[in-house]
mmCIF file of C-alpha atoms in Angstrom:
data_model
loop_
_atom_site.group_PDB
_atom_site.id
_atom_site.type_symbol
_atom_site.label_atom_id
_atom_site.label_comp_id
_atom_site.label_asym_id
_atom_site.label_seq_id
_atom_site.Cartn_x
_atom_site.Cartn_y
_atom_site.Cartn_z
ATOM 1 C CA UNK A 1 -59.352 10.704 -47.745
ATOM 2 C CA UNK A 2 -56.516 8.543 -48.858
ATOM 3 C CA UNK A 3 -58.414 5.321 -49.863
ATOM 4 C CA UNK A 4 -61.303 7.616 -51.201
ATOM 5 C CA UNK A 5 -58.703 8.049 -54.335
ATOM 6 C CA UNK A 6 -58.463 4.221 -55.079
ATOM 7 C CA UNK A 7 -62.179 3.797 -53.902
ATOM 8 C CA UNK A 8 -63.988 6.285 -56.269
ATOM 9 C CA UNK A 9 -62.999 4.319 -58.808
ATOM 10 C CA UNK A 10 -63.098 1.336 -57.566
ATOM 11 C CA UNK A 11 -67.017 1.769 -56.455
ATOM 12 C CA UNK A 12 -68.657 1.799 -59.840
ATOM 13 C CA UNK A 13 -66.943 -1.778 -60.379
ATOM 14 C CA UNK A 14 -68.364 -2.794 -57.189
ATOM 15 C CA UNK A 15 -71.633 -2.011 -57.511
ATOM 16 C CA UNK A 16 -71.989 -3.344 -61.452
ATOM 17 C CA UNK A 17 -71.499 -6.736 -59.285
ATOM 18 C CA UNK A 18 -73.564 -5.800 -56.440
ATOM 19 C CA UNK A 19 -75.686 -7.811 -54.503
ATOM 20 C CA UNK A 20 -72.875 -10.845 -55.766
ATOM 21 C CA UNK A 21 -69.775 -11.048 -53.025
ATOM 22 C CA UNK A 22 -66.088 -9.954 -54.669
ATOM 23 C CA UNK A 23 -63.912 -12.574 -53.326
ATOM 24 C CA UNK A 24 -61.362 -10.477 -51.385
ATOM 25 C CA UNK A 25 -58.426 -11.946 -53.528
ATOM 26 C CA UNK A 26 -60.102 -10.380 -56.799
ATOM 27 C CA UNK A 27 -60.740 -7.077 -54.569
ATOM 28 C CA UNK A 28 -57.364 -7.055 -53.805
ATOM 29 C CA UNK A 29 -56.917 -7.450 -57.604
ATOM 30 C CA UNK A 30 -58.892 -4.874 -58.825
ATOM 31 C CA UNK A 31 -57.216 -2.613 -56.549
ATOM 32 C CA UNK A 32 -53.612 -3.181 -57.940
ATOM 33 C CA UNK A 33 -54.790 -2.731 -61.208
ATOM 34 C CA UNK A 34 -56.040 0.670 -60.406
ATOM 35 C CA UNK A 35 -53.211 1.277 -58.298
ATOM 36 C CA UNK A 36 -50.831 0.627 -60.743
ATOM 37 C CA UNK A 37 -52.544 2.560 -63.644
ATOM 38 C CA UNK A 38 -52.078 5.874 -61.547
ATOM 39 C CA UNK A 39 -48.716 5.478 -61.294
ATOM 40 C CA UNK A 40 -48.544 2.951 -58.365
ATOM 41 C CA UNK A 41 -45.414 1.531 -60.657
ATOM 42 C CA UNK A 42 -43.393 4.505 -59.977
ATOM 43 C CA UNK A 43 -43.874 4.530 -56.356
ATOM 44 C CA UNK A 44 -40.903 3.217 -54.383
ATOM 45 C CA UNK A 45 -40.564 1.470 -50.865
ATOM 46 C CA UNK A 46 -37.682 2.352 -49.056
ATOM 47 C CA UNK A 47 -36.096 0.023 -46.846
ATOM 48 C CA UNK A 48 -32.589 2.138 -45.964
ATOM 49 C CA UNK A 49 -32.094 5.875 -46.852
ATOM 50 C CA UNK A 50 -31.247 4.931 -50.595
ATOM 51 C CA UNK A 51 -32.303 1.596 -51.349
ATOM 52 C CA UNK A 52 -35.673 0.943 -52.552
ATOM 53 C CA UNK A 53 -38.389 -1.518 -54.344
ATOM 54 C CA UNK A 54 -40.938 -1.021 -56.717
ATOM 55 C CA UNK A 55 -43.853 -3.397 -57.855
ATOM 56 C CA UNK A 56 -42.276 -4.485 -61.096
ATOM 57 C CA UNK A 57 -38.691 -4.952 -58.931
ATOM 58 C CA UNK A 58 -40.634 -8.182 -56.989
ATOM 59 C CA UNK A 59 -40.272 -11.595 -58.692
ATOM 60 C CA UNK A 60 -43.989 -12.638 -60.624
ATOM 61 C CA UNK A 61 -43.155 -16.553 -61.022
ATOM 62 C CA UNK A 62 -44.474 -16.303 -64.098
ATOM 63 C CA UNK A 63 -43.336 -19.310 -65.409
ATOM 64 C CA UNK A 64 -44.216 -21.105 -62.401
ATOM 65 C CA UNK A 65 -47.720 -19.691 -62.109
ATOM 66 C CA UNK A 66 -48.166 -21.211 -66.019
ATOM 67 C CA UNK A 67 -46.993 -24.651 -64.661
ATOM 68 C CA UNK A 68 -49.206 -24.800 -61.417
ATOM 69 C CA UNK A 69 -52.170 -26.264 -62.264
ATOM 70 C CA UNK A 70 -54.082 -25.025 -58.985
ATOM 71 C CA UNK A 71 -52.881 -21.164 -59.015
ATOM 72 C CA UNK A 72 -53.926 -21.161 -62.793
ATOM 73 C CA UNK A 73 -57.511 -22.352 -62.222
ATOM 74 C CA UNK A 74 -57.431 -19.777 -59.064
ATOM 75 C CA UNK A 75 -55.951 -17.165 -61.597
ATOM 76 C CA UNK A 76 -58.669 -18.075 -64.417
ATOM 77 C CA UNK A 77 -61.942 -17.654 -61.097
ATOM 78 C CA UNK A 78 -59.686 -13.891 -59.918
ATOM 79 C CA UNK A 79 -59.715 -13.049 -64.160
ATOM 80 C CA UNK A 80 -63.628 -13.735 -64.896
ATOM 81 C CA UNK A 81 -64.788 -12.310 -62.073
ATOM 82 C CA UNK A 82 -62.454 -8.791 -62.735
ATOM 83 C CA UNK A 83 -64.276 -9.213 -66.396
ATOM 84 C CA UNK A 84 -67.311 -9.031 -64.795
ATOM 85 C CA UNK A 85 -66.469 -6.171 -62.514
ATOM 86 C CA UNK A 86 -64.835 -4.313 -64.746
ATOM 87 C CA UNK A 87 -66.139 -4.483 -67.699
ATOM 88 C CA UNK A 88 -64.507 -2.781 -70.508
ATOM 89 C CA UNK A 89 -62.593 -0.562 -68.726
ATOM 90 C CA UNK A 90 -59.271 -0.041 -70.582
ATOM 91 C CA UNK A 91 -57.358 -0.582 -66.976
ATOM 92 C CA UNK A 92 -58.064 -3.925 -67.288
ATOM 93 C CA UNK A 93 -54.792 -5.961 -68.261
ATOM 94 C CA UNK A 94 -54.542 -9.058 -70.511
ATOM 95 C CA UNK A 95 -53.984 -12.420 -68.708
ATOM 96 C CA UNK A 96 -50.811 -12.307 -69.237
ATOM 97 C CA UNK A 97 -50.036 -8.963 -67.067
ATOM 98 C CA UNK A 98 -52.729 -10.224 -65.109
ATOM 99 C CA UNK A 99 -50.381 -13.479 -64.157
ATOM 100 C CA UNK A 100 -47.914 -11.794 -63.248
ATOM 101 C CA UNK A 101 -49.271 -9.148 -61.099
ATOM 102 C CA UNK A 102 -51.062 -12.015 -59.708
ATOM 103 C CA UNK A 103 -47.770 -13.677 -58.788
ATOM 104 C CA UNK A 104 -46.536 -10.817 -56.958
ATOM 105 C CA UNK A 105 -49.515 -10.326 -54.790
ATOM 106 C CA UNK A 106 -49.723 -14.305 -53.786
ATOM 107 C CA UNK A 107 -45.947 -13.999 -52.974
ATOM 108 C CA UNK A 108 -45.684 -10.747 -51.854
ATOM 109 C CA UNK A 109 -48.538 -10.166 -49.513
ATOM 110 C CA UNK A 110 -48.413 -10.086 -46.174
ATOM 111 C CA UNK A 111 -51.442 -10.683 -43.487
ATOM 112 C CA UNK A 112 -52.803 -7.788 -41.270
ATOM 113 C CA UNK A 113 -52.787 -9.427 -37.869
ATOM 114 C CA UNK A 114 -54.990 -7.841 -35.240
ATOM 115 C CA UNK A 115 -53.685 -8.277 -31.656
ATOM 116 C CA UNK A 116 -55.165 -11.866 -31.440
ATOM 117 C CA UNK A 117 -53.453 -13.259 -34.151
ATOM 118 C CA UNK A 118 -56.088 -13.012 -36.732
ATOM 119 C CA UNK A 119 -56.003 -11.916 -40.253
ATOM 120 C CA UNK A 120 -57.883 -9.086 -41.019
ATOM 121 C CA UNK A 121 -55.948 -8.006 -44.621
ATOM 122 C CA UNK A 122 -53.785 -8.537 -46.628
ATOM 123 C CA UNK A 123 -51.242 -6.292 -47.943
ATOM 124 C CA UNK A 124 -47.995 -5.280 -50.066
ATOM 125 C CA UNK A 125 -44.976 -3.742 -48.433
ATOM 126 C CA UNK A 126 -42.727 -3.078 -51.177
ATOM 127 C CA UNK A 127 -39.426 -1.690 -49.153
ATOM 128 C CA UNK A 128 -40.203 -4.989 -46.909
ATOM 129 C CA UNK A 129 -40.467 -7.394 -49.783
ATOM 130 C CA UNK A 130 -36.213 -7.522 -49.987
ATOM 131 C CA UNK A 131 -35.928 -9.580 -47.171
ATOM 132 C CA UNK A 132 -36.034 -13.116 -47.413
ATOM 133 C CA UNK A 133 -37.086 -16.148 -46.086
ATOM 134 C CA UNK A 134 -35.136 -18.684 -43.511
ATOM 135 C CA UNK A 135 -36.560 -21.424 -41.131
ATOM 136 C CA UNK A 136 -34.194 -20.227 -38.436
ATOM 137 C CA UNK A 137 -35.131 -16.854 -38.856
ATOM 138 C CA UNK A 138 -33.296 -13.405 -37.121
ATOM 139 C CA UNK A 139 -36.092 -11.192 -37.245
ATOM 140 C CA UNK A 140 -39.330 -11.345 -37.318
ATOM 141 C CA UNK A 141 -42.647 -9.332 -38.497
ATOM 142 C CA UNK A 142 -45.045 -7.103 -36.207
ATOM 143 C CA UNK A 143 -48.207 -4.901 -36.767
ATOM 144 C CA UNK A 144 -49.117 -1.954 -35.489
ATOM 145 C CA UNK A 145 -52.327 -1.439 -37.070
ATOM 146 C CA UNK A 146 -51.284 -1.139 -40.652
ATOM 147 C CA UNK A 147 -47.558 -0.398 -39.853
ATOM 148 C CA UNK A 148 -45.473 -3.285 -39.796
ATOM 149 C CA UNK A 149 -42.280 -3.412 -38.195
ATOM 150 C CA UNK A 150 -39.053 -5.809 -38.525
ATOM 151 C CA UNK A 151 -37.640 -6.633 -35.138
ATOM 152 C CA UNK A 152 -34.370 -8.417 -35.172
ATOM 153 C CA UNK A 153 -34.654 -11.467 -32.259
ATOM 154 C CA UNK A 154 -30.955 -12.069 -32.392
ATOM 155 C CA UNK A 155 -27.734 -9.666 -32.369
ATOM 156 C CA UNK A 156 -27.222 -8.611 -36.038
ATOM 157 C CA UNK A 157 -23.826 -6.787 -36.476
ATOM 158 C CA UNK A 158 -24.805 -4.457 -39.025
ATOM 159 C CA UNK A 159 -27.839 -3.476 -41.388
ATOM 160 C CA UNK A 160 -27.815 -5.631 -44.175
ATOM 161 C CA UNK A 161 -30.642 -6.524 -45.968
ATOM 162 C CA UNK A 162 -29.634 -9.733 -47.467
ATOM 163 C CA UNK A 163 -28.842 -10.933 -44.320
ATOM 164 C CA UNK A 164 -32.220 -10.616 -42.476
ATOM 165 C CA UNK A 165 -34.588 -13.171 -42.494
ATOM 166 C CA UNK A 166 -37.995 -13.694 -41.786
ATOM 167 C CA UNK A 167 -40.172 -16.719 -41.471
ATOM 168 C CA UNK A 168 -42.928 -17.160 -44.101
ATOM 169 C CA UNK A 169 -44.211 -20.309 -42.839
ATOM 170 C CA UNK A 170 -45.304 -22.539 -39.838
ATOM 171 C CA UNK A 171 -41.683 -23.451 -38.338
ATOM 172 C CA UNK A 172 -43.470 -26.033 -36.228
ATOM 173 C CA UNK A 173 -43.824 -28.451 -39.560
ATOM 174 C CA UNK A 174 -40.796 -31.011 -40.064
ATOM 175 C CA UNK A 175 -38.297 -29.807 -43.233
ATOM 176 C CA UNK A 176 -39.666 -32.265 -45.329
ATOM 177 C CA UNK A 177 -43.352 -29.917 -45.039
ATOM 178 C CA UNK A 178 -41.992 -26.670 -44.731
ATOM 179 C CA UNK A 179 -40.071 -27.531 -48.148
ATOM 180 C CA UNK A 180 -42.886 -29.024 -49.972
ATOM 181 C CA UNK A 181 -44.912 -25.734 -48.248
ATOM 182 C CA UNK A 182 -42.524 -23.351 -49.811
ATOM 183 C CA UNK A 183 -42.208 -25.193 -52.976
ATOM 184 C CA UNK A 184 -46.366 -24.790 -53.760
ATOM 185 C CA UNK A 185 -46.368 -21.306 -52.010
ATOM 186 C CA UNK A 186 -43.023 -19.613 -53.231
ATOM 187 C CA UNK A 187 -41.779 -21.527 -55.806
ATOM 188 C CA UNK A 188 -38.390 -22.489 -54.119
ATOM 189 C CA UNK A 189 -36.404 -25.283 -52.059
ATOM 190 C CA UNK A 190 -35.494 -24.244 -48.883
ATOM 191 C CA UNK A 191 -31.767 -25.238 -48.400
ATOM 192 C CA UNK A 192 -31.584 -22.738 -45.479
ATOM 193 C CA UNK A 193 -29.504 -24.676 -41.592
ATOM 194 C CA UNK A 194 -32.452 -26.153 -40.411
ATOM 195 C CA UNK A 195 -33.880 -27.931 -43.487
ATOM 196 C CA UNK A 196 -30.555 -28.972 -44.142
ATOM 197 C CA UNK A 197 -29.732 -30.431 -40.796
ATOM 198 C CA UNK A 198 -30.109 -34.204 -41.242
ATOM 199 C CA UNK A 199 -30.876 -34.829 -37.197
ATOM 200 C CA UNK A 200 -33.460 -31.736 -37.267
ATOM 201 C CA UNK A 201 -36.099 -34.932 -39.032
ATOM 202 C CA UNK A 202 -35.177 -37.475 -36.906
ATOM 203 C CA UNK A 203 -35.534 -34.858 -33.296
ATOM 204 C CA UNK A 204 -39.094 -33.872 -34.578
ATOM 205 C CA UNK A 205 -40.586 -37.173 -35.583
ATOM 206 C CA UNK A 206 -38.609 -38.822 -32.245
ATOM 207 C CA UNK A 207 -40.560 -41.429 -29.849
ATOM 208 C CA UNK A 208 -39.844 -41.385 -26.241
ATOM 209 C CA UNK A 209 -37.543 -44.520 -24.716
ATOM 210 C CA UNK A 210 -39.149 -46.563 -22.780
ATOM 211 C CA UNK A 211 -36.675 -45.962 -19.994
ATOM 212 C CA UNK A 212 -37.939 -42.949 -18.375
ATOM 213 C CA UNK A 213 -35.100 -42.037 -17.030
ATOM 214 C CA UNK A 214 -33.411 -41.433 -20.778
ATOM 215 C CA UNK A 215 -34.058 -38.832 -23.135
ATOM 216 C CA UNK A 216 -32.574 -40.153 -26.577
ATOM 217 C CA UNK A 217 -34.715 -38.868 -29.718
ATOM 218 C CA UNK A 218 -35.856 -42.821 -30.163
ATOM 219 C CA UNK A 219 -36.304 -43.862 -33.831
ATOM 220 C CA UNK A 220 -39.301 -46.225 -33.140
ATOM 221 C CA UNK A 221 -38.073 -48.105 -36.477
ATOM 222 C CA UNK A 222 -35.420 -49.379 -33.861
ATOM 223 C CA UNK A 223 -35.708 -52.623 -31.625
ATOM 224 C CA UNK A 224 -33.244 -51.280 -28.582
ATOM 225 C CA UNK A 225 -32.432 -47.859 -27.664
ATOM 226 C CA UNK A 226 -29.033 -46.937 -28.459
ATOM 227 C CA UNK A 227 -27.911 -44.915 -25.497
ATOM 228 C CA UNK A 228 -29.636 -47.655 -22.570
ATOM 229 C CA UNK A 229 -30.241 -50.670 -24.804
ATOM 230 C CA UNK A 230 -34.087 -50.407 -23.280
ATOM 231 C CA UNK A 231 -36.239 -52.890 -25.713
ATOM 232 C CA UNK A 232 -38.868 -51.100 -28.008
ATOM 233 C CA UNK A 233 -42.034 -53.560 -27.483
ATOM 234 C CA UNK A 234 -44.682 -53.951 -30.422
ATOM 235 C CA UNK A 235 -46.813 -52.222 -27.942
ATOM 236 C CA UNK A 236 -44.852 -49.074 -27.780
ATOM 237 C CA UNK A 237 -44.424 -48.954 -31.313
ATOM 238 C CA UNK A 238 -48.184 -49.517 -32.089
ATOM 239 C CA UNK A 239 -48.839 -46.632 -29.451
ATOM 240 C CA UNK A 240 -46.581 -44.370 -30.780
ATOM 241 C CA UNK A 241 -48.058 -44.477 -34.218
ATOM 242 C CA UNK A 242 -51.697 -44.123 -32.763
ATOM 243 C CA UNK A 243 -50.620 -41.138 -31.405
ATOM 244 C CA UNK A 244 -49.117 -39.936 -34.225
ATOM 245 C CA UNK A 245 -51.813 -40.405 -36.538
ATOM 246 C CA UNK A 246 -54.349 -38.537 -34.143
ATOM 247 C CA UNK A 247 -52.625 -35.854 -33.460
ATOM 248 C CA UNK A 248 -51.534 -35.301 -37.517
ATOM 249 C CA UNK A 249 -55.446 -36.059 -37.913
ATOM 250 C CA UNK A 250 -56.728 -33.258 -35.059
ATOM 251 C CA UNK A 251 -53.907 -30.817 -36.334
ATOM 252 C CA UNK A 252 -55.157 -30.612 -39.869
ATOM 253 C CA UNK A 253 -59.113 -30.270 -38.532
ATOM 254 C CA UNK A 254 -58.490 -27.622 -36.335
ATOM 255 C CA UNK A 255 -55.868 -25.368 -38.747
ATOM 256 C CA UNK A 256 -58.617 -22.640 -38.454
ATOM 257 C CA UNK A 257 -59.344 -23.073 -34.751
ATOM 258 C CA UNK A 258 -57.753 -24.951 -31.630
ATOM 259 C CA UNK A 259 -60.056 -27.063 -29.307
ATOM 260 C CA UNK A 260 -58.864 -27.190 -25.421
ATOM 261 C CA UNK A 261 -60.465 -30.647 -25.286
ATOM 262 C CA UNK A 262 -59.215 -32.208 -28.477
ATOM 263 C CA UNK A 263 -55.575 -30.771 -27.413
ATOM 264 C CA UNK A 264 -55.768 -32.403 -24.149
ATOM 265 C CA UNK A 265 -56.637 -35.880 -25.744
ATOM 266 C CA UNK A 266 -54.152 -35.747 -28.258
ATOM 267 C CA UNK A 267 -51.248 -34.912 -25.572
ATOM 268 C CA UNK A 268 -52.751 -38.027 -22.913
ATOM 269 C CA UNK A 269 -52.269 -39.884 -26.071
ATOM 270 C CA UNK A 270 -48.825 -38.831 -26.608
ATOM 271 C CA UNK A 271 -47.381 -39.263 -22.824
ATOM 272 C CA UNK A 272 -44.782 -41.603 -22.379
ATOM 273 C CA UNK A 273 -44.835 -42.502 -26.280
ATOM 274 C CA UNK A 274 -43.617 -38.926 -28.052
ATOM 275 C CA UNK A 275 -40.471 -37.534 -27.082
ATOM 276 C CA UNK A 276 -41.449 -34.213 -25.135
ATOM 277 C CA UNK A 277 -39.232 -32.404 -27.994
ATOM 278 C CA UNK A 278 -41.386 -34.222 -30.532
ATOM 279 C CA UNK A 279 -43.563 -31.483 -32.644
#
């Protein structure tokens, strides 16, 4: 009964589309817009027994959103097709209020994850929206159906908010990507212990020594290693960048969905050229 309250209104505006499919992100849309104009702006997420969030209390990256070239043209799609749904409906807000809800919801949102990992939804959690993002997080975010829950994976010594911190992003990406990932996603530079660690680069990029019996992160820039002076040949080089480029090539193809096969080839490539802690 409680999404037939959003959803009765919500119908009409589907089926004035109908048989056409609403892209969920202008669904999503069209359901904070009706949301909001029955009084979804007053209603407050509480994330201790006094502090709370509402929608307008979340950042819209306004400005941001009017200098990003891609979310505008996404923004511009979301807005014509709302048009068309929603005719002239007096809910409907300007582009301007439109942006900035917008830029909420692409920052704000979380995914639904089933218990496989997939994304089934996406949605707001305004008391959760406070805490912020680190790549060396302490906590991190579960599901329970639609319930999410913070767990903390390292001793906190007491309950504050601005010291939690959950990962937004694919840690498994060097600094240099998770920044530029955050920068077009969230609209800031990361300047959190890892991506400011100047050896975390070097570790995650390393090549293996060709002395097995050593385990220094190898630049393969470098002719000798400097911990067992073993020689870098042109052939080790040439190998280690092979490898690289596969496996960068694989990982992009297969973002949606892993291949057993392709991951096998792409580690027999790697042996004895990647250093094991290489990512």
């Amino acid at each position: 009964m409680q999404g037939w309250v959003l959803h009765k209104i919500e119908c009409p505006f589907l089926k004035r589309i109908y048989p056409r499919n609403v892209p969920d992100a202008a669904r999503m849309l069209c359901k904070l817009i009706i949301k909001l104009d029955k009084g979804g702006d007053l209603v407050r997420g509480y994330y201790t027994e006094t502090c709370s969030r509402r929608f307008r209390d979340m950042m819209s990256h306004y400005a941001e959103i009017k200098n990003d070239a891609r979310r505008l043209e996404h923004l511009e799609s979301l807005y014509g097709v709302l048009q068309e749904m929603m005719g002239d409906s007096v809910i409907v807000p300007n582009l301007t209020e439109l942006t900035s809800i917008y830029g909420r919801l692409i920052t704000n949102g979380f995914s639904i994850l089933d218990a496989e990992m997939n994304s089934i939804a996406t949605a707001i959690y305004l008391g959760v929206s406070v805490t912020d993002h680190s790549c060396k997080p302490n906590a991190v975010a579960t599901f329970e159906g639609t319930t999410l829950h913070i767990h903390a994976i390292e001793d906190i010594e007491c309950l504050d908010w601005s010291k939690i911190f959950i990962s937004y992003i694919d840690l498994m990406n060097t600094p240099a990507q998770r920044r530029a990932e955050l920068q077009a996603n969230y609209y800031f530079f990361c300047i959190c212990a890892k991506c400011t660690n100047t050896a975390e680069t070097h570790e995650m990029l390393a090549a293996a020594c060709t002395n097995k019996n050593c385990n220094e992160f190898l630049d393969i820039n470098l002719n000798n290693c400097p911990r067992c002076d073993a020689g870098v040949s042109p052939k080790h080089r040439n190998a280690y960048n092979e490898a690289m480029t596969i496996t960068k090539t694989h990982l992009e193809n297969m973002k949606d969905i892993a291949y057993l096969d392709v991951c096998k080839l792409c580690l027999a490539k790697q042996k004895g050229y990647l250093h094991p802690l290489n990512v």
